[in-house]
Structure formats: structure tokens, C-alpha cells
mmCIF file with all atom_site columns, C-alpha atoms in Angstrom:
data_model
loop_
_atom_site.group_PDB
_atom_site.id
_atom_site.type_symbol
_atom_site.label_atom_id
_atom_site.label_alt_id
_atom_site.label_comp_id
_atom_site.label_asym_id
_atom_site.label_entity_id
_atom_site.label_seq_id
_atom_site.pdbx_PDB_ins_code
_atom_site.Cartn_x
_atom_site.Cartn_y
_atom_site.Cartn_z
_atom_site.occupancy
_atom_site.B_iso_or_equiv
_atom_site.pdbx_formal_charge
_atom_site.auth_seq_id
_atom_site.auth_comp_id
_atom_site.auth_asym_id
_atom_site.auth_atom_id
_atom_site.pdbx_PDB_model_num
ATOM 1  C CA . GLU A 1 1  ? -60.979 -40.448 -110.920 1.00 55.00 ? 240 GLU A CA 1
ATOM 2  C CA . ASP A 1 2  ? -59.801 -39.129 -107.648 1.00 66.00 ? 241 ASP A CA 1
ATOM 3  C CA . ASP A 1 3  ? -59.167 -35.684 -108.950 1.00 71.00 ? 242 ASP A CA 1
ATOM 4  C CA . LEU A 1 4  ? -55.485 -35.979 -107.698 1.00 71.00 ? 243 LEU A CA 1
ATOM 5  C CA . ILE A 1 5  ? -53.605 -35.638 -110.940 1.00 71.00 ? 244 ILE A CA 1
ATOM 6  C CA . THR A 1 6  ? -52.723 -32.033 -109.960 1.00 75.00 ? 245 THR A CA 1
ATOM 7  C CA . ASP A 1 7  ? -50.815 -33.476 -107.058 1.00 77.00 ? 246 ASP A CA 1
ATOM 8  C CA . LEU A 1 8  ? -48.816 -35.931 -109.206 1.00 72.00 ? 247 LEU A CA 1
ATOM 9  C CA . ASN A 1 9  ? -45.569 -33.856 -109.089 1.00 73.00 ? 248 ASN A CA 1
ATOM 10 C CA . PHE A 1 10 ? -45.953 -33.726 -105.199 1.00 75.00 ? 249 PHE A CA 1
ATOM 11 C CA . LEU A 1 11 ? -46.636 -37.370 -104.878 1.00 75.00 ? 250 LEU A CA 1
ATOM 12 C CA . ILE A 1 12 ? -43.852 -38.742 -107.114 1.00 78.00 ? 251 ILE A CA 1
ATOM 13 C CA . GLY A 1 13 ? -41.636 -35.912 -108.104 1.00 78.00 ? 252 GLY A CA 1
ATOM 14 C CA . PRO A 1 14 ? -41.192 -33.914 -111.346 1.00 78.00 ? 253 PRO A CA 1
ATOM 15 C CA . LYS A 1 15 ? -40.635 -35.477 -114.549 1.00 77.00 ? 254 LYS A CA 1
ATOM 16 C CA . LEU A 1 16 ? -36.995 -35.923 -115.301 1.00 81.00 ? 255 LEU A CA 1
ATOM 17 C CA . TYR A 1 17 ? -37.084 -37.411 -118.832 1.00 83.00 ? 256 TYR A CA 1
ATOM 18 C CA . GLU A 1 18 ? -39.583 -38.089 -121.347 1.00 87.00 ? 257 GLU A CA 1
ATOM 19 C CA . ALA A 1 19 ? -39.476 -41.016 -123.931 1.00 89.00 ? 258 ALA A CA 1
ATOM 20 C CA . ASN A 1 20 ? -41.916 -43.013 -126.114 1.00 90.00 ? 259 ASN A CA 1
ATOM 21 C CA . TRP A 1 21 ? -42.613 -46.139 -124.353 1.00 84.00 ? 260 TRP A CA 1
ATOM 22 C CA . MET A 1 22 ? -43.098 -47.920 -127.746 1.00 88.00 ? 261 MET A CA 1
ATOM 23 C CA . ASP A 1 23 ? -39.592 -46.876 -128.814 1.00 92.00 ? 262 ASP A CA 1
ATOM 24 C CA . LEU A 1 24 ? -38.212 -48.150 -125.521 1.00 89.00 ? 263 LEU A CA 1
ATOM 25 C CA . THR A 1 25 ? -39.916 -51.472 -126.050 1.00 89.00 ? 264 THR A CA 1
ATOM 26 C CA . GLN A 1 26 ? -38.486 -51.890 -129.497 1.00 91.00 ? 265 GLN A CA 1
ATOM 27 C CA . ALA A 1 27 ? -35.038 -51.138 -128.198 1.00 93.00 ? 266 ALA A CA 1
ATOM 28 C CA . GLY A 1 28 ? -35.335 -53.755 -125.584 1.00 88.00 ? 267 GLY A CA 1
ATOM 29 C CA . HIS A 1 29 ? -35.395 -51.615 -122.557 1.00 87.00 ? 268 HIS A CA 1
ATOM 30 C CA . LEU A 1 30 ? -39.285 -52.584 -121.484 1.00 84.00 ? 269 LEU A CA 1
ATOM 31 C CA . ALA A 1 31 ? -41.097 -55.660 -121.876 1.00 81.00 ? 270 ALA A CA 1
ATOM 32 C CA . ASN A 1 32 ? -43.991 -55.905 -124.447 1.00 83.00 ? 271 ASN A CA 1
ATOM 33 C CA . VAL A 1 33 ? -47.195 -54.491 -123.081 1.00 77.00 ? 272 VAL A CA 1
ATOM 34 C CA . GLN A 1 34 ? -50.571 -55.701 -123.256 1.00 78.00 ? 273 GLN A CA 1
ATOM 35 C CA . CYS A 1 35 ? -53.437 -53.506 -122.069 1.00 79.00 ? 274 CYS A CA 1
ATOM 36 C CA . ILE A 1 36 ? -56.947 -54.776 -121.516 1.00 82.00 ? 275 ILE A CA 1
ATOM 37 C CA . GLU A 1 37 ? -59.961 -52.780 -120.433 1.00 87.00 ? 276 GLU A CA 1
ATOM 38 C CA . VAL A 1 38 ? -61.843 -54.443 -117.713 1.00 89.00 ? 277 VAL A CA 1
ATOM 39 C CA . TRP A 1 39 ? -65.583 -53.324 -116.928 1.00 91.00 ? 278 TRP A CA 1
ATOM 40 C CA . CYS A 1 40 ? -66.694 -54.004 -113.407 1.00 92.00 ? 279 CYS A CA 1
ATOM 41 C CA . GLY A 1 41 ? -70.409 -53.776 -112.534 1.00 93.00 ? 280 GLY A CA 1
ATOM 42 C CA . MET A 1 42 ? -71.215 -51.729 -109.255 1.00 94.00 ? 281 MET A CA 1
ATOM 43 C CA . THR A 1 43 ? -72.456 -53.454 -106.250 1.00 93.00 ? 282 THR A CA 1
ATOM 44 C CA . LYS A 1 44 ? -76.240 -53.050 -105.832 1.00 94.00 ? 283 LYS A CA 1
ATOM 45 C CA . GLU A 1 45 ? -75.940 -50.762 -103.019 1.00 94.00 ? 284 GLU A CA 1
ATOM 46 C CA . PHE A 1 46 ? -73.354 -48.494 -104.867 1.00 92.00 ? 285 PHE A CA 1
ATOM 47 C CA . PHE A 1 47 ? -75.420 -48.638 -108.095 1.00 95.00 ? 286 PHE A CA 1
ATOM 48 C CA . ARG A 1 48 ? -78.528 -47.355 -106.048 1.00 96.00 ? 287 ARG A CA 1
ATOM 49 C CA . GLU A 1 49 ? -76.611 -44.494 -104.418 1.00 95.00 ? 288 GLU A CA 1
ATOM 50 C CA . TYR A 1 50 ? -75.160 -43.611 -107.828 1.00 94.00 ? 289 TYR A CA 1
ATOM 51 C CA . LEU A 1 51 ? -78.555 -43.230 -109.429 1.00 95.00 ? 290 LEU A CA 1
ATOM 52 C CA . ARG A 1 52 ? -79.762 -41.199 -106.435 1.00 96.00 ? 291 ARG A CA 1
ATOM 53 C CA . ALA A 1 53 ? -76.654 -38.834 -106.639 1.00 94.00 ? 292 ALA A CA 1
ATOM 54 C CA . ALA A 1 54 ? -77.588 -35.290 -107.896 1.00 93.00 ? 293 ALA A CA 1
ATOM 55 C CA . SER A 1 55 ? -73.944 -34.228 -107.988 1.00 93.00 ? 294 SER A CA 1
ATOM 56 C CA . PRO A 1 56 ? -71.553 -35.497 -110.681 1.00 92.00 ? 295 PRO A CA 1
ATOM 57 C CA . ARG A 1 57 ? -68.631 -35.261 -108.410 1.00 92.00 ? 296 ARG A CA 1
ATOM 58 C CA . VAL A 1 58 ? -70.573 -37.879 -106.049 1.00 93.00 ? 297 VAL A CA 1
ATOM 59 C CA . ARG A 1 59 ? -71.075 -40.138 -109.046 1.00 93.00 ? 298 ARG A CA 1
ATOM 60 C CA . ARG A 1 60 ? -67.452 -39.907 -109.923 1.00 90.00 ? 299 ARG A CA 1
ATOM 61 C CA . LEU A 1 61 ? -66.566 -40.810 -106.448 1.00 91.00 ? 300 LEU A CA 1
ATOM 62 C CA . LEU A 1 62 ? -68.920 -43.778 -106.392 1.00 92.00 ? 301 LEU A CA 1
ATOM 63 C CA . HIS A 1 63 ? -67.610 -44.872 -109.792 1.00 89.00 ? 302 HIS A CA 1
ATOM 64 C CA . ALA A 1 64 ? -64.098 -44.734 -108.615 1.00 88.00 ? 303 ALA A CA 1
ATOM 65 C CA . MET A 1 65 ? -64.569 -46.369 -105.290 1.00 90.00 ? 304 MET A CA 1
ATOM 66 C CA . ASN A 1 66 ? -66.710 -49.383 -106.631 1.00 92.00 ? 305 ASN A CA 1
ATOM 67 C CA . PRO A 1 67 ? -65.869 -52.361 -104.312 1.00 94.00 ? 306 PRO A CA 1
ATOM 68 C CA . ASN A 1 68 ? -65.954 -54.775 -107.406 1.00 95.00 ? 307 ASN A CA 1
ATOM 69 C CA . LYS A 1 69 ? -63.518 -52.552 -109.187 1.00 92.00 ? 308 LYS A CA 1
ATOM 70 C CA . PHE A 1 70 ? -61.219 -52.680 -106.173 1.00 91.00 ? 309 PHE A CA 1
ATOM 71 C CA . ARG A 1 71 ? -61.737 -56.661 -105.743 1.00 94.00 ? 310 ARG A CA 1
ATOM 72 C CA . SER A 1 72 ? -60.937 -57.138 -109.524 1.00 94.00 ? 311 SER A CA 1
ATOM 73 C CA . THR A 1 73 ? -57.728 -54.844 -109.307 1.00 93.00 ? 312 THR A CA 1
ATOM 74 C CA . GLU A 1 74 ? -56.636 -56.845 -106.321 1.00 95.00 ? 313 GLU A CA 1
ATOM 75 C CA . TYR A 1 75 ? -57.149 -60.128 -108.065 1.00 95.00 ? 314 TYR A CA 1
ATOM 76 C CA . LEU A 1 76 ? -55.176 -59.084 -111.125 1.00 93.00 ? 315 LEU A CA 1
ATOM 77 C CA . LYS A 1 77 ? -52.441 -57.431 -109.038 1.00 94.00 ? 316 LYS A CA 1
ATOM 78 C CA . ASP A 1 78 ? -51.895 -60.864 -107.003 1.00 96.00 ? 317 ASP A CA 1
ATOM 79 C CA . TYR A 1 79 ? -52.214 -62.943 -110.136 1.00 95.00 ? 318 TYR A CA 1
ATOM 80 C CA . HIS A 1 80 ? -49.382 -60.955 -111.849 1.00 93.00 ? 319 HIS A CA 1
ATOM 81 C CA . GLU A 1 81 ? -47.389 -60.769 -108.619 1.00 94.00 ? 320 GLU A CA 1
ATOM 82 C CA . ARG A 1 82 ? -47.397 -64.619 -108.389 1.00 97.00 ? 321 ARG A CA 1
ATOM 83 C CA . ARG A 1 83 ? -46.225 -64.951 -111.913 1.00 94.00 ? 322 ARG A CA 1
ATOM 84 C CA . GLY A 1 84 ? -43.302 -62.520 -111.284 1.00 92.00 ? 323 GLY A CA 1
ATOM 85 C CA . ASP A 1 85 ? -44.715 -59.815 -113.636 1.00 87.00 ? 324 ASP A CA 1
ATOM 86 C CA . LYS A 1 86 ? -43.928 -56.260 -113.182 1.00 80.00 ? 325 LYS A CA 1
ATOM 87 C CA . ILE A 1 87 ? -47.281 -54.313 -112.963 1.00 82.00 ? 326 ILE A CA 1
ATOM 88 C CA . ILE A 1 88 ? -48.355 -50.712 -112.727 1.00 79.00 ? 327 ILE A CA 1
ATOM 89 C CA . ILE A 1 89 ? -51.871 -49.714 -111.388 1.00 80.00 ? 328 ILE A CA 1
ATOM 90 C CA . PHE A 1 90 ? -53.346 -46.284 -112.011 1.00 73.00 ? 329 PHE A CA 1
#
């Protein structure tokens, strides 16, 4: 959403090894994963600006920076940290 996928190698380094995560889970190297999609409505102010935006880029930025999305992510991160879960946010 932030158009930084091209910077991925710079930010975390090159890929050293590739493996199927389902195979790694079945072999006991990774925990079972549960993926859930969470939809977050925009705040009134963000939604108003989203509707006004003429540029698709501005719309994508408003969508990505939605304060409700950030708060929901922060809540889920804190919840799973308290449980001792390993989490990845992307």
C-alpha cells in the first residue's frame, strides 16, 4: 500500500532461501497459522478526503494511512504480544 515493495531488498536484505510455509508447518518448523481479513471503516474526515481525491495515488495513501486501520492493528499486536504469540504485520 505504500509503494515500497521495490525497497524490500534494501530494507531487509536479499532472499537467502525459499521454502513453502505449509511444508515447514507440516514438518513442525512453524506454528499453525490462522489468517483473518479485518476491514476497517475510515474516519469521517479521511473518508471525506478520499471521496474528494482526484488522484488514485492520494486515494491509496488515504486508504493505507486510515487511523482506524492503525488502531485496529495496534490493538491486535498488543493482544497477541500479551499472549506471547509470534506475529508478523505487513
